[in-house]
Amino acid sequence: MRSTRQSSNLLRLVAFFFLLSGQTSAAAAAGVADKLDKGQNLTDGQTLVSSGGGSYTLGFFSPGKSTKRYLGIWFTVSGDTVYWVANRDRPLDGKSGVLLLNDDGSQLVLLDGGSRRTVWSASFLAASAAVVQLLDSGNLVVRNGSGGDAYLWQSFDQPSDTLLPGMKMGKSLWSGQEWFITAWRSADDPSPGDYRRTLATDGLPELVLWRGGGGGGGGATKVYRTGPWNGRFFNGVPEASNYSDKFPLQVTSSAREVTYGYGSVATAGAAPLTRVVVNYTGVVERLVWDASSRAWQRFFQGPRDPCDSYARCGPFGLCDADAAATSFCGCVDGFTAASPSAWALRNTSGGCRRGVALDCAAGGGGSRTTDKFKVVRGVKLPDTRNASVDMGATAAECERRCLGNCSCVAYAAADINGGGCVIWTDDIVDVRYVDRGQDLYLRLAKSEFVETKRSLIVLVVPPVAATIAILLIAFGVWAIWCKKNHGILDNPSMGVASVNLATIKSITENFSENCLIGEGGFSTVYKGVQSDGRMVAVKRLKQSALTNKGKKDFAREVAVMAGLHHGSLLRLLAYCNEGNERILVYAYMKNKSLDNHIFGPLPRRANLHWRRRLDIIQAIAKGVAYLHEGPDGSVIHRDLKLSNILLDDELKPKIADFGTAKLFVADQSGQTLVVSQGYASPEYALRDEMTLKCDVYSFGVVLLETLSGVRNGSMQTLLPQAWRLWEQGNLMDLLDPAMARPAPDDAELLYDLERCIHIGLLCIQDMADDRPTMSEIVAMLTSRTSQMEQPKRPTLDSRAAMRPLRQSDVQGSTTTDLT
Ligand SMILES: *[C@@H]1O[C@H](CO)[C@@H](O)[C@H](O)[C@H]1NC(C)=O
Ligand SMILES: *[C@@H]1O[C@H](CO)[C@@H](O)[C@H](O)[C@H]1NC(C)=O
Ligand SMILES: *[C@@H]1O[C@H](CO)[C@@H](O)[C@H](O)[C@H]1NC(C)=O
Ligand SMILES: *[C@@H]1O[C@H](CO)[C@@H](O)[C@H](O)[C@H]1NC(C)=O
Ligand SMILES: *[C@@H]1O[C@H](CO)[C@@H](O)[C@H](O)[C@H]1NC(C)=O
Ligand SMILES: *[C@@H]1O[C@H](CO)[C@@H](O)[C@H](O)[C@H]1NC(C)=O
Ligand SMILES: *[C@@H]1O[C@H](CO)[C@@H](O)[C@H](O)[C@H]1NC(C)=O
């Protein structure tokens, strides 16, 4: 396998050989030699030190508190860091150990000098001129004299618990040989312990940590997987790209072998000392020697968090490590907890169940299936153990193949650049959100999308209206623009204008893919560039989502919503109502929706500092209060959530999709209402009762999410926690831990934050009557002295929370696309 070892090594070796040849035995006895010839031996107390820099030392040692003796190799600078052990499970009792080459040069033998018993040996092709040498890579090798650069044997082929640069893990497809690392049993016992790390070679290559199974593999369970190799790093360990210039990772997948290894790049002459070790505690670590502090620095440790725990959320579960500690688990779109009662007790291993059967499974005919794909973004891809992989297929081909196979449940690109195709035909397990994660295409029944459409039909009117309102603002301008071909936004004082389809087509390059910025179940959103260069968001309702009634009501609803003007509402600039097209034109918000910030990665999160978050909450409250008590009567928003709140250039919130709102006075009969999971009040979840107080409840969730950085979600992750902290008087512990704590001497800010959370708790009370009105909320938020009641403990019924709503938030709603 390893016949092509560095020829530079060889040169150095040869030089060494000449240097030392006159005095080898003396040198060996003095412990400065790097090799052992036939006829020589190494006894306890003597060492071999690697050629070159002398970084590695071979000799006898006793680990930890043990008095037993082992032959091992350690880092010269860090004598207790033993990375290879010969007699792992056959220790010597005393200091009588001797290492030597046997007479015919066919074995490297560790003898118990007293009894002459062989404690450990390595066999190879007999070679008359066999010589043992510790190379400056840390590899202990046997070769045939100084002439051959092929190894008869090498310690790198028999790793202990450590992977050094130049070693590999994986499998030779020729010989069947496998390389993996096995943890020690304990700090005092190097015998093979419970944990083992291998390179999984079924499906895409990925590193897997196993527990149990006695080292043989049978009965072992997966503990943690890094996620598949994506061409640059293991999909679930994006941080590896931070150090891949220093320690380049390499995965080889050929007819010969599937292996993983890494290098250490020399800087200022010397390559840093580094190791990857599977600890007996069940943790994998990458450590780098820091010469200045003379200590090992940890670059990586896994598993890192509860979501790394293998299959924690069961089949079709989706783990979110940013969620509150009480529940990291949710389900992928289109699925709900298989056993809500078990989930309520935090036993999520049973996973999730599909809501609507796939077309194929229902007896359809393969290629004619009506199923569609939903994208699950930014995840560590599921276990690919039983998946089929084709590195040659394109994304389009992949999708086609998945639709063509009744058992296919999901597909994804195999590498980070979008090439290759992985198809899952089993349950998908061990999916979690990660930074720079990949997109998983989940196959769902058409009705998972259609439901959205159906509601849409009813809803088309409202979204349209919302859009329209926005449009209205810009509309006047738009109208002018249409005539004079100026900017749409120039004259916001005029109402929403109707624009013709040709104009829309011209600003979106005829709805070109280039302009596509989002797609939901019932609309597609394009970025439009006006002739003066300013941008708008163009929301085109899908034909399939439109009913005749929806089409008819479109203009009326647009007009109603156009009457709503408030600084916290997203502006509807214009609309198009031509032929079968129903299109809304909004102001373009390049800062996207609030959830992108609140649940986003750190720099973006921290950008919304505490005072800014309080301002945002206040502005949202004012916007909702305006909807509730606006000039033309009450409008219920119905779908308040972070993804429906966009941020403008100054990070001021703009409530979107109040299109799902209806005039309170309007006839509600027969309507499909919409509330996203995690934001639905109990009376709505249980009894479909939709009142202004439902918005108040959703607002409370929005408020608490904004301050805590935790998604409530369908599992009611956040609310019980908030309530508990209230009872314990530790409200400040609810604040997003990813953000700097408010300064302890900023009493004003602390007071405001605490008051704000208190208001949030008032909003999420069970009884609608107990909740304040939006205008009361605005009053409380804007005055530090106004009275506040004590909130009543909500039951936070998880059955209600988990009850699938008619219109779940599968879509993340239309407005997520709005940006
Ligand atoms: C090891 O080598 C020494 C001489 O260098 C010799 O006296 C001794 O017998 C050898 N031990 C074994 C076990 O071969
Ligand atoms: C070792 O080297 C000798 C002489 O160079 C050669 O005759 C012999 O075949 C080699 N043995 C092996 C196993 O390579
Ligand atoms: C990796 O680098 C990115 C950006 O440079 C940084 O945000 C992130 O925290 C780093 N990750 C680790 C684990 O160091
Ligand atoms: C394993 O972890 C323990 C505790 O963190 C540490 O003391 C020990 O040195 C580690 N062992 C190895 C082999 O890294
Ligand atoms: C968790 O639930 C599964 C079924 O969903 C059950 O088999 C298992 O025993 C439960 N585990 C615990 C600890 O209750
Ligand atoms: C792969 O298939 C085997 C045999 O059906 C099954 O036991 C195992 O759970 C599957 N693994 C995954 C990750 O789907
Ligand atoms: C569907 O995929 C499974 C698993 O890869 C495979 O065994 C089966 O042959 C495929 N069926 C068709 C019709 O391609």
mmCIF file of N, CA and C and ligand atoms in Angstrom, residues 25 39-43 98 100 111 113 116, ligand 1:
data_model
loop_
_atom_site.group_PDB
_atom_site.id
_atom_site.type_symbol
_atom_site.label_atom_id
_atom_site.label_comp_id
_atom_site.label_asym_id
_atom_site.label_seq_id
_atom_site.Cartn_x
_atom_site.Cartn_y
_atom_site.Cartn_z
ATOM 1 N N SER A 25 25.399 0.270 17.251
ATOM 2 C CA SER A 25 25.018 -0.384 18.491
ATOM 3 C C SER A 25 25.277 0.525 19.681
ATOM 4 N N GLY A 39 20.097 -8.514 14.894
ATOM 5 C CA GLY A 39 21.159 -8.792 15.856
ATOM 6 C C GLY A 39 21.184 -7.780 16.992
ATOM 7 N N GLN A 40 20.568 -6.618 16.769
ATOM 8 C CA GLN A 40 20.518 -5.656 17.871
ATOM 9 C C GLN A 40 19.173 -5.776 18.574
ATOM 10 N N ASN A 41 19.073 -5.236 19.762
ATOM 11 C CA ASN A 41 17.786 -5.241 20.450
ATOM 12 C C ASN A 41 17.597 -3.967 21.250
ATOM 13 N N LEU A 42 16.354 -3.759 21.672
ATOM 14 C CA LEU A 42 16.020 -2.558 22.449
ATOM 15 C C LEU A 42 15.417 -3.047 23.763
ATOM 16 N N THR A 43 16.034 -2.683 24.842
ATOM 17 C CA THR A 43 15.532 -3.129 26.137
ATOM 18 C C THR A 43 14.880 -1.959 26.867
ATOM 19 N N VAL A 98 12.051 -6.809 25.671
ATOM 20 C CA VAL A 98 13.110 -6.628 24.672
ATOM 21 C C VAL A 98 12.481 -6.632 23.279
ATOM 22 N N LEU A 100 13.215 -6.971 19.277
ATOM 23 C CA LEU A 100 14.273 -7.367 18.336
ATOM 24 C C LEU A 100 13.672 -7.929 17.055
ATOM 25 N N LEU A 111 9.713 -9.453 23.279
ATOM 26 C CA LEU A 111 9.848 -10.605 24.172
ATOM 27 C C LEU A 111 9.778 -10.157 25.609
ATOM 28 N N GLY A 113 11.789 -10.685 28.384
ATOM 29 C CA GLY A 113 13.188 -11.142 28.473
ATOM 30 C C GLY A 113 13.381 -12.264 29.469
ATOM 31 N N ARG A 116 11.291 -15.344 27.981
ATOM 32 C CA ARG A 116 11.460 -15.474 26.525
ATOM 33 C C ARG A 116 10.098 -15.652 25.835
HETATM 34 C C1 LIG B 1 20.225 -7.878 23.552
HETATM 35 O O1 LIG B 1 21.509 -7.449 23.107
HETATM 36 C C2 LIG B 1 22.510 -7.613 24.064
HETATM 37 C C3 LIG B 1 23.831 -7.123 23.444
HETATM 38 O O2 LIG B 1 23.659 -5.926 22.804
HETATM 39 C C4 LIG B 1 22.640 -9.100 24.413
HETATM 40 O O3 LIG B 1 23.593 -9.241 25.425
HETATM 41 C C5 LIG B 1 21.296 -9.614 24.876
HETATM 42 O O4 LIG B 1 21.373 -11.023 25.086
HETATM 43 C C6 LIG B 1 20.245 -9.355 23.873
HETATM 44 N N1 LIG B 1 18.999 -9.771 24.448
HETATM 45 C C7 LIG B 1 18.196 -10.619 23.818
HETATM 46 C C8 LIG B 1 16.937 -10.969 24.535
HETATM 47 O O5 LIG B 1 18.465 -11.065 22.741
#
